[in-house]
Each structure stands twice: as structure tokens, then as C-alpha cells.
Amino acid sequence: MSEGANIVIRQADGEDLTEVLEVGHKTWPVTYGPIAGDDYVAMGLAKWWTQEATIPAIRAGRVTVAEVDGRVVGMTSVGPSEGHLNLWKLYVLPDQQGTGLGGRLMRAVIDKAVEDGHDAIRLSYILGNDNAAQFYEHFGFVETERESGGSGMPDNVWMQLALPQPGEDA
Ligand SMILES: CC(C)(COP(=O)(O)OP(=O)(O)OC[C@H]1O[C@@H](n2cnc3c(N)ncnc32)[C@H](O)[C@@H]1OP(=O)(O)O)[C@@H](O)C(=O)NCCC(=O)NCCS
């Protein structure tokens, strides 16, 4: 990212669809190819990174993007579930990682979850994605359980961040 770049963290709209999908399609092979294999990457892109899978989340206001100089380079998507919030996706383009954008997206998710009265944020990462694990630990997430992937799929590690409740200090 160049010095003085204009960074905006905002809710995605329909105009962002192509760039949001591009974030997934560029980030998944680099992230998961080495730890889970090409078949897993192909499965995930076909299941979770299609227009059909993404349009409803954008329409529901559940997708946030990081935009640098007018270009979407990172995204996150969430969904409510029994009082807590699930963080389903958090991806920054490989050549933009480590520049603070993932952190900004995560802080936006946490702030909104607190504002909306959720008691916790939950997420999972696939075993072997140590970079993601350390990133989440940095934000205070703790491991809660491990789930077997089954049929050659990688295992999932679930984590949780308890959120401050009304009247509590953050
Ligand atoms: C994980 C990911 C979203 C993090 O985003 P990022 O833009 O690279 O991270 P940032 O530069 O914003 O870092 C934010 C903070 O986390 C810290 N951090 C980042 N990676 C870290 C790591 N591996 N270990 C410890 N701390 C880490 C940074 O030091 C920074 O701290 P600060 O806010 O106190 O300065 C990004 O690297 C990514 O897209 N990775 C590939 C996809 C992926 O694995 N996604 C998660 C799927 S479960």
C-alpha cells in the first residue's frame, strides 16, 4: 500500500460483487493450497465464492469491505446465530496483507457486534492455518473446540471472543 493511500472500511453493496469474489479467488489458492490441497481450494471456491452464495450476504448488509484508493482489497462476512455472531469470512489480498487492513476489518466487526448487542463472536479456521490462528489470538479469541473435517477434509478449529455487555467496561 502506498503512503497516503485512501483507506475506507464500509458495508459492501451490489457494485462490489465482482471485487469481493476476486478477493476470495485470489486469496484461497495461496492460503489453502499448501495446507489443504488444490481439491479443497476448488471445492471452497465453488461452494462459498460464487455470485449465488455472495449476493444474499451483501443484500443482508453482512459483508464489509476494505477499499484502498477505490479498489476492494479485503472483505469480511458475518451472520447472527443464537445471540452470538459468526465471522464466516475474513480475507485480504495476498499483496496487501500485513498492512493493517485485516485488523481494521476485524475491529469494525467487533464494534458492530457490540453495538448490536451480541454476546460473543465465533469463528473457525482450518487446522494448519497458523497465521490466522495467531491473528485471532492477537485480538483475544480463544479456542473452544476442534471439529473433525471427515472425508479427507481438513479439521476446523473453533474460537470465540466474549464481548463486553452493556454496563461493562470494554
Ligand atoms: C489473516 C488476515 C485477514 C490478517 O489481515 P492482515 O491485513 O494481514 O493483518 P494486519 O496487518 O491488519 O494485522 C492486524 C494486527 O494483527 C497482528 N497480526 C497479524 N498477523 C499476525 C500473526 N500471524 N501473529 C500475530 N499477530 C498478527 C498485527 O501485528 C496487527 O497488530 P496491531 O493491530 O496491534 O498493529 C490476512 O493475513 C489474510 O487474509 N490471510 C489469508 C486468509 C486467511 O487465512 N483468512 C482467515 C481465514 S479463517
PDB file of C-alpha atoms and ligand atoms in Angstrom:
ATOM      1  CA  MET A   1       0.000   0.000   0.000  1.00  0.00           C
ATOM      2  CA  SER A   2       1.451   3.371  -0.942  1.00  0.00           C
ATOM      3  CA  GLU A   3       1.973   6.058   1.675  1.00  0.00           C
ATOM      4  CA  GLY A   4      -1.023   8.388   1.927  1.00  0.00           C
ATOM      5  CA  ALA A   5      -3.355   5.793   0.379  1.00  0.00           C
ATOM      6  CA  ASN A   6      -7.031   6.472   0.926  1.00  0.00           C
ATOM      7  CA  ILE A   7      -8.447   3.623   3.058  1.00  0.00           C
ATOM      8  CA  VAL A   8     -12.169   3.135   3.573  1.00  0.00           C
ATOM      9  CA  ILE A   9     -13.843   0.389   5.614  1.00  0.00           C
ATOM     10  CA  ARG A  10     -17.526   0.212   4.666  1.00  0.00           C
ATOM     11  CA  GLN A  11     -20.517  -2.024   4.157  1.00  0.00           C
ATOM     12  CA  ALA A  12     -20.472  -3.703   0.735  1.00  0.00           C
ATOM     13  CA  ASP A  13     -23.145  -3.045  -1.868  1.00  0.00           C
ATOM     14  CA  GLY A  14     -24.092  -4.772  -5.125  1.00  0.00           C
ATOM     15  CA  GLU A  15     -21.450  -2.823  -7.056  1.00  0.00           C
ATOM     16  CA  ASP A  16     -18.744  -4.596  -5.044  1.00  0.00           C
ATOM     17  CA  LEU A  17     -19.768  -8.137  -6.011  1.00  0.00           C
ATOM     18  CA  THR A  18     -17.041  -8.779  -8.614  1.00  0.00           C
ATOM     19  CA  GLU A  19     -14.241  -7.392  -6.461  1.00  0.00           C
ATOM     20  CA  VAL A  20     -15.454  -9.256  -3.352  1.00  0.00           C
ATOM     21  CA  LEU A  21     -15.390 -12.530  -5.317  1.00  0.00           C
ATOM     22  CA  GLU A  22     -11.936 -11.647  -6.644  1.00  0.00           C
ATOM     23  CA  VAL A  23     -10.608 -11.326  -3.080  1.00  0.00           C
ATOM     24  CA  GLY A  24     -11.678 -14.914  -2.399  1.00  0.00           C
ATOM     25  CA  HIS A  25     -10.476 -16.314  -5.710  1.00  0.00           C
ATOM     26  CA  LYS A  26      -7.032 -14.691  -5.341  1.00  0.00           C
ATOM     27  CA  THR A  27      -6.576 -15.425  -1.630  1.00  0.00           C
ATOM     28  CA  TRP A  28      -7.840 -19.000  -1.319  1.00  0.00           C
ATOM     29  CA  PRO A  29      -5.250 -20.780  -3.550  1.00  0.00           C
ATOM     30  CA  VAL A  30      -2.313 -19.061  -1.814  1.00  0.00           C
ATOM     31  CA  THR A  31      -3.719 -19.625   1.692  1.00  0.00           C
ATOM     32  CA  TYR A  32      -5.169 -23.120   1.469  1.00  0.00           C
ATOM     33  CA  GLY A  33      -3.319 -24.783  -1.431  1.00  0.00           C
ATOM     34  CA  PRO A  34      -0.219 -25.550   0.671  1.00  0.00           C
ATOM     35  CA  ILE A  35      -2.112 -26.730   3.787  1.00  0.00           C
ATOM     36  CA  ALA A  36      -5.266 -28.371   2.415  1.00  0.00           C
ATOM     37  CA  GLY A  37      -4.584 -29.084  -1.272  1.00  0.00           C
ATOM     38  CA  ASP A  38      -5.971 -27.995  -4.620  1.00  0.00           C
ATOM     39  CA  ASP A  39      -9.178 -30.065  -4.349  1.00  0.00           C
ATOM     40  CA  TYR A  40     -10.165 -28.296  -1.125  1.00  0.00           C
ATOM     41  CA  VAL A  41      -9.494 -24.915  -2.768  1.00  0.00           C
ATOM     42  CA  ALA A  42     -11.618 -25.848  -5.789  1.00  0.00           C
ATOM     43  CA  MET A  43     -14.444 -27.105  -3.532  1.00  0.00           C
ATOM     44  CA  GLY A  44     -14.422 -23.982  -1.362  1.00  0.00           C
ATOM     45  CA  LEU A  45     -14.393 -21.568  -4.292  1.00  0.00           C
ATOM     46  CA  ALA A  46     -17.269 -23.427  -5.967  1.00  0.00           C
ATOM     47  CA  LYS A  47     -19.317 -23.538  -2.746  1.00  0.00           C
ATOM     48  CA  TRP A  48     -18.673 -20.232  -0.977  1.00  0.00           C
ATOM     49  CA  TRP A  49     -17.276 -17.824  -3.585  1.00  0.00           C
ATOM     50  CA  THR A  50     -19.993 -17.758  -6.222  1.00  0.00           C
ATOM     51  CA  GLN A  51     -22.406 -14.956  -7.047  1.00  0.00           C
ATOM     52  CA  GLU A  52     -25.297 -17.076  -5.693  1.00  0.00           C
ATOM     53  CA  ALA A  53     -23.585 -17.569  -2.336  1.00  0.00           C
ATOM     54  CA  THR A  54     -22.446 -13.967  -2.010  1.00  0.00           C
ATOM     55  CA  ILE A  55     -25.334 -11.806  -3.243  1.00  0.00           C
ATOM     56  CA  PRO A  56     -27.658 -12.674  -0.297  1.00  0.00           C
ATOM     57  CA  ALA A  57     -24.954 -11.774   2.243  1.00  0.00           C
ATOM     58  CA  ILE A  58     -24.310  -8.420   0.544  1.00  0.00           C
ATOM     59  CA  ARG A  59     -28.052  -7.721   0.334  1.00  0.00           C
ATOM     60  CA  ALA A  60     -28.443  -8.521   4.050  1.00  0.00           C
ATOM     61  CA  GLY A  61     -25.693  -5.986   4.923  1.00  0.00           C
ATOM     62  CA  ARG A  62     -23.441  -8.718   6.308  1.00  0.00           C
ATOM     63  CA  VAL A  63     -20.378  -8.011   4.138  1.00  0.00           C
ATOM     64  CA  THR A  64     -17.810  -5.311   4.944  1.00  0.00           C
ATOM     65  CA  VAL A  65     -15.022  -4.330   2.560  1.00  0.00           C
ATOM     66  CA  ALA A  66     -11.644  -2.646   2.873  1.00  0.00           C
ATOM     67  CA  GLU A  67     -11.110  -0.277  -0.031  1.00  0.00           C
ATOM     68  CA  VAL A  68      -7.734   1.245  -0.884  1.00  0.00           C
ATOM     69  CA  ASP A  69      -7.753   4.078  -3.392  1.00  0.00           C
ATOM     70  CA  GLY A  70     -11.130   2.951  -4.687  1.00  0.00           C
ATOM     71  CA  ARG A  71     -10.227  -0.754  -5.055  1.00  0.00           C
ATOM     72  CA  VAL A  72     -11.646  -3.501  -2.822  1.00  0.00           C
ATOM     73  CA  VAL A  73      -8.661  -5.426  -1.411  1.00  0.00           C
ATOM     74  CA  GLY A  74     -10.202  -7.111   1.636  1.00  0.00           C
ATOM     75  CA  MET A  75     -13.550  -8.330   2.893  1.00  0.00           C
ATOM     76  CA  THR A  76     -15.302  -9.905   5.828  1.00  0.00           C
ATOM     77  CA  SER A  77     -18.694 -11.509   6.149  1.00  0.00           C
ATOM     78  CA  VAL A  78     -20.680 -12.313   9.279  1.00  0.00           C
ATOM     79  CA  GLY A  79     -24.013 -13.804  10.273  1.00  0.00           C
ATOM     80  CA  PRO A  80     -26.028 -13.861  13.508  1.00  0.00           C
ATOM     81  CA  SER A  81     -26.541 -17.166  15.293  1.00  0.00           C
ATOM     82  CA  GLU A  82     -28.320 -17.659  18.643  1.00  0.00           C
ATOM     83  CA  GLY A  83     -27.169 -14.448  20.340  1.00  0.00           C
ATOM     84  CA  HIS A  84     -23.627 -14.541  19.063  1.00  0.00           C
ATOM     85  CA  LEU A  85     -22.172 -13.560  15.733  1.00  0.00           C
ATOM     86  CA  ASN A  86     -20.346 -15.948  13.400  1.00  0.00           C
ATOM     87  CA  LEU A  87     -17.477 -14.500  11.433  1.00  0.00           C
ATOM     88  CA  TRP A  88     -17.651 -16.581   8.251  1.00  0.00           C
ATOM     89  CA  LYS A  89     -15.007 -14.924   6.099  1.00  0.00           C
ATOM     90  CA  LEU A  90     -12.050 -12.584   6.585  1.00  0.00           C
ATOM     91  CA  TYR A  91      -9.689 -12.206   3.654  1.00  0.00           C
ATOM     92  CA  VAL A  92      -7.159  -9.626   2.491  1.00  0.00           C
ATOM     93  CA  LEU A  93      -5.458  -9.929  -0.913  1.00  0.00           C
ATOM     94  CA  PRO A  94      -2.013 -11.553  -0.528  1.00  0.00           C
ATOM     95  CA  ASP A  95      -0.065  -8.487  -1.666  1.00  0.00           C
ATOM     96  CA  GLN A  96      -1.954  -6.274   0.832  1.00  0.00           C
ATOM     97  CA  GLN A  97      -1.604  -8.483   3.915  1.00  0.00           C
ATOM     98  CA  GLY A  98       0.353  -7.209   6.889  1.00  0.00           C
ATOM     99  CA  THR A  99      -0.517  -3.568   6.269  1.00  0.00           C
ATOM    100  CA  GLY A 100      -3.265  -3.199   8.873  1.00  0.00           C
ATOM    101  CA  LEU A 101      -6.341  -3.877   6.733  1.00  0.00           C
ATOM    102  CA  GLY A 102      -7.322  -7.204   8.328  1.00  0.00           C
ATOM    103  CA  GLY A 103      -7.085  -5.524  11.715  1.00  0.00           C
ATOM    104  CA  ARG A 104      -9.328  -2.668  10.608  1.00  0.00           C
ATOM    105  CA  LEU A 105     -11.886  -5.129   9.255  1.00  0.00           C
ATOM    106  CA  MET A 106     -11.779  -7.136  12.489  1.00  0.00           C
ATOM    107  CA  ARG A 107     -12.209  -4.020  14.649  1.00  0.00           C
ATOM    108  CA  ALA A 108     -15.194  -2.960  12.512  1.00  0.00           C
ATOM    109  CA  VAL A 109     -16.790  -6.393  13.063  1.00  0.00           C
ATOM    110  CA  ILE A 110     -16.164  -6.246  16.823  1.00  0.00           C
ATOM    111  CA  ASP A 111     -17.523  -2.687  17.160  1.00  0.00           C
ATOM    112  CA  LYS A 112     -20.691  -3.540  15.201  1.00  0.00           C
ATOM    113  CA  ALA A 113     -21.224  -6.791  17.137  1.00  0.00           C
ATOM    114  CA  VAL A 114     -21.011  -4.899  20.463  1.00  0.00           C
ATOM    115  CA  GLU A 115     -23.342  -2.191  19.118  1.00  0.00           C
ATOM    116  CA  ASP A 116     -25.845  -4.860  18.012  1.00  0.00           C
ATOM    117  CA  GLY A 117     -25.797  -6.477  21.467  1.00  0.00           C
ATOM    118  CA  HIS A 118     -24.148  -9.817  20.586  1.00  0.00           C
ATOM    119  CA  ASP A 119     -22.565 -11.668  23.498  1.00  0.00           C
ATOM    120  CA  ALA A 120     -19.688 -13.166  21.511  1.00  0.00           C
ATOM    121  CA  ILE A 121     -18.094 -13.590  18.101  1.00  0.00           C
ATOM    122  CA  ARG A 122     -17.325 -17.123  16.951  1.00  0.00           C
ATOM    123  CA  LEU A 123     -15.249 -18.291  14.022  1.00  0.00           C
ATOM    124  CA  SER A 124     -13.358 -21.287  12.749  1.00  0.00           C
ATOM    125  CA  TYR A 125     -10.139 -21.693  10.840  1.00  0.00           C
ATOM    126  CA  ILE A 126      -8.696 -24.820   9.297  1.00  0.00           C
ATOM    127  CA  LEU A 127      -6.018 -26.635  11.239  1.00  0.00           C
ATOM    128  CA  GLY A 128      -2.640 -25.617   9.819  1.00  0.00           C
ATOM    129  CA  ASN A 129      -3.620 -22.007   9.118  1.00  0.00           C
ATOM    130  CA  ASP A 130      -1.263 -20.822  11.850  1.00  0.00           C
ATOM    131  CA  ASN A 131      -1.181 -17.266  10.558  1.00  0.00           C
ATOM    132  CA  ALA A 132      -4.944 -16.952  11.019  1.00  0.00           C
ATOM    133  CA  ALA A 133      -4.757 -18.581  14.466  1.00  0.00           C
ATOM    134  CA  GLN A 134      -2.140 -16.083  15.641  1.00  0.00           C
ATOM    135  CA  PHE A 135      -4.023 -13.165  14.145  1.00  0.00           C
ATOM    136  CA  TYR A 136      -7.206 -14.175  16.008  1.00  0.00           C
ATOM    137  CA  GLU A 137      -5.297 -14.756  19.268  1.00  0.00           C
ATOM    138  CA  HIS A 138      -3.879 -11.262  18.884  1.00  0.00           C
ATOM    139  CA  PHE A 139      -7.467  -9.984  19.023  1.00  0.00           C
ATOM    140  CA  GLY A 140      -8.275 -12.036  22.139  1.00  0.00           C
ATOM    141  CA  PHE A 141     -10.030 -15.042  20.589  1.00  0.00           C
ATOM    142  CA  VAL A 142      -9.616 -18.326  22.474  1.00  0.00           C
ATOM    143  CA  GLU A 143     -10.012 -21.859  21.164  1.00  0.00           C
ATOM    144  CA  THR A 144     -13.262 -23.564  22.185  1.00  0.00           C
ATOM    145  CA  GLU A 145     -13.339 -26.831  20.238  1.00  0.00           C
ATOM    146  CA  ARG A 146     -11.962 -28.830  17.337  1.00  0.00           C
ATOM    147  CA  GLU A 147     -14.196 -30.404  14.734  1.00  0.00           C
ATOM    148  CA  SER A 148     -13.138 -33.276  12.513  1.00  0.00           C
ATOM    149  CA  GLY A 149     -13.415 -32.420   8.823  1.00  0.00           C
ATOM    150  CA  GLY A 150     -14.155 -36.016   7.763  1.00  0.00           C
ATOM    151  CA  SER A 151     -13.843 -37.471   4.221  1.00  0.00           C
ATOM    152  CA  GLY A 152     -10.395 -36.028   3.631  1.00  0.00           C
ATOM    153  CA  MET A 153     -11.457 -32.507   4.603  1.00  0.00           C
ATOM    154  CA  PRO A 154      -9.227 -30.530   6.984  1.00  0.00           C
ATOM    155  CA  ASP A 155     -10.191 -30.253  10.661  1.00  0.00           C
ATOM    156  CA  ASN A 156     -11.755 -26.999  11.879  1.00  0.00           C
ATOM    157  CA  VAL A 157     -10.660 -25.149  14.995  1.00  0.00           C
ATOM    158  CA  TRP A 158     -13.385 -23.029  16.596  1.00  0.00           C
ATOM    159  CA  MET A 159     -12.575 -19.855  18.540  1.00  0.00           C
ATOM    160  CA  GLN A 160     -14.607 -17.347  20.480  1.00  0.00           C
ATOM    161  CA  LEU A 161     -14.257 -13.747  21.628  1.00  0.00           C
ATOM    162  CA  ALA A 162     -16.555 -12.795  24.527  1.00  0.00           C
ATOM    163  CA  LEU A 163     -17.876  -9.260  24.045  1.00  0.00           C
ATOM    164  CA  PRO A 164     -18.447  -6.659  26.734  1.00  0.00           C
ATOM    165  CA  GLN A 165     -22.082  -6.495  27.811  1.00  0.00           C
ATOM    166  CA  PRO A 166     -23.998  -3.253  28.461  1.00  0.00           C
ATOM    167  CA  GLY A 167     -22.591  -1.575  31.579  1.00  0.00           C
ATOM    168  CA  GLU A 168     -19.311  -3.494  31.387  1.00  0.00           C
ATOM    169  CA  ASP A 169     -16.020  -1.819  30.528  1.00  0.00           C
ATOM    170  CA  ALA A 170     -14.598  -2.934  27.184  1.00  0.00           C
TER     171      ALA A 170
HETATM  172  C1  LIG B   1      -5.485 -13.160   8.474  1.00  0.00           C
HETATM  173  C2  LIG B   1      -5.574 -11.830   7.727  1.00  0.00           C
HETATM  174  C3  LIG B   1      -7.026 -11.475   7.458  1.00  0.00           C
HETATM  175  C4  LIG B   1      -4.951 -10.724   8.602  1.00  0.00           C
HETATM  176  O1  LIG B   1      -5.016  -9.494   7.909  1.00  0.00           O
HETATM  177  P1  LIG B   1      -3.720  -8.600   7.731  1.00  0.00           P
HETATM  178  O2  LIG B   1      -4.127  -7.404   6.940  1.00  0.00           O
HETATM  179  O3  LIG B   1      -2.622  -9.427   7.160  1.00  0.00           O
HETATM  180  O4  LIG B   1      -3.351  -8.220   9.231  1.00  0.00           O
HETATM  181  P2  LIG B   1      -2.990  -6.768   9.788  1.00  0.00           P
HETATM  182  O5  LIG B   1      -1.783  -6.273   9.098  1.00  0.00           O
HETATM  183  O6  LIG B   1      -4.195  -5.910   9.706  1.00  0.00           O
HETATM  184  O7  LIG B   1      -2.690  -7.054  11.309  1.00  0.00           O
HETATM  185  C5  LIG B   1      -3.566  -6.593  12.332  1.00  0.00           C
HETATM  186  C6  LIG B   1      -2.959  -6.863  13.657  1.00  0.00           C
HETATM  187  O8  LIG B   1      -2.795  -8.277  13.822  1.00  0.00           O
HETATM  188  C7  LIG B   1      -1.443  -8.577  14.075  1.00  0.00           C
HETATM  189  N1  LIG B   1      -1.108  -9.792  13.358  1.00  0.00           N
HETATM  190  C8  LIG B   1      -1.289 -10.054  12.054  1.00  0.00           C
HETATM  191  N2  LIG B   1      -0.875 -11.297  11.750  1.00  0.00           N
HETATM  192  C9  LIG B   1      -0.412 -11.797  12.917  1.00  0.00           C
HETATM  193  C10 LIG B   1       0.169 -13.038  13.260  1.00  0.00           C
HETATM  194  N3  LIG B   1       0.368 -14.009  12.375  1.00  0.00           N
HETATM  195  N4  LIG B   1       0.550 -13.224  14.563  1.00  0.00           N
HETATM  196  C11 LIG B   1       0.361 -12.263  15.485  1.00  0.00           C
HETATM  197  N5  LIG B   1      -0.185 -11.061  15.208  1.00  0.00           N
HETATM  198  C12 LIG B   1      -0.565 -10.848  13.931  1.00  0.00           C
HETATM  199  C13 LIG B   1      -0.650  -7.397  13.522  1.00  0.00           C
HETATM  200  O9  LIG B   1       0.576  -7.264  14.198  1.00  0.00           O
HETATM  201  C14 LIG B   1      -1.575  -6.242  13.806  1.00  0.00           C
HETATM  202  O10 LIG B   1      -1.457  -5.821  15.142  1.00  0.00           O
HETATM  203  P3  LIG B   1      -1.830  -4.305  15.615  1.00  0.00           P
HETATM  204  O11 LIG B   1      -3.219  -4.004  15.127  1.00  0.00           O
HETATM  205  O12 LIG B   1      -1.746  -4.390  17.101  1.00  0.00           O
HETATM  206  O13 LIG B   1      -0.800  -3.451  14.960  1.00  0.00           O
HETATM  207  C15 LIG B   1      -4.797 -11.855   6.390  1.00  0.00           C
HETATM  208  O14 LIG B   1      -3.440 -12.112   6.644  1.00  0.00           O
HETATM  209  C16 LIG B   1      -5.325 -12.878   5.405  1.00  0.00           C
HETATM  210  O15 LIG B   1      -6.205 -12.568   4.607  1.00  0.00           O
HETATM  211  N6  LIG B   1      -4.752 -14.097   5.420  1.00  0.00           N
HETATM  212  C17 LIG B   1      -5.106 -15.145   4.477  1.00  0.00           C
HETATM  213  C18 LIG B   1      -6.538 -15.567   4.600  1.00  0.00           C
HETATM  214  C19 LIG B   1      -6.895 -16.150   5.940  1.00  0.00           C
HETATM  215  O16 LIG B   1      -6.215 -17.007   6.467  1.00  0.00           O
HETATM  216  N7  LIG B   1      -8.017 -15.660   6.474  1.00  0.00           N
HETATM  217  C20 LIG B   1      -8.570 -16.175   7.686  1.00  0.00           C
HETATM  218  C21 LIG B   1      -9.477 -17.301   7.349  1.00  0.00           C
HETATM  219  S1  LIG B   1     -10.014 -18.184   8.792  1.00  0.00           S
END
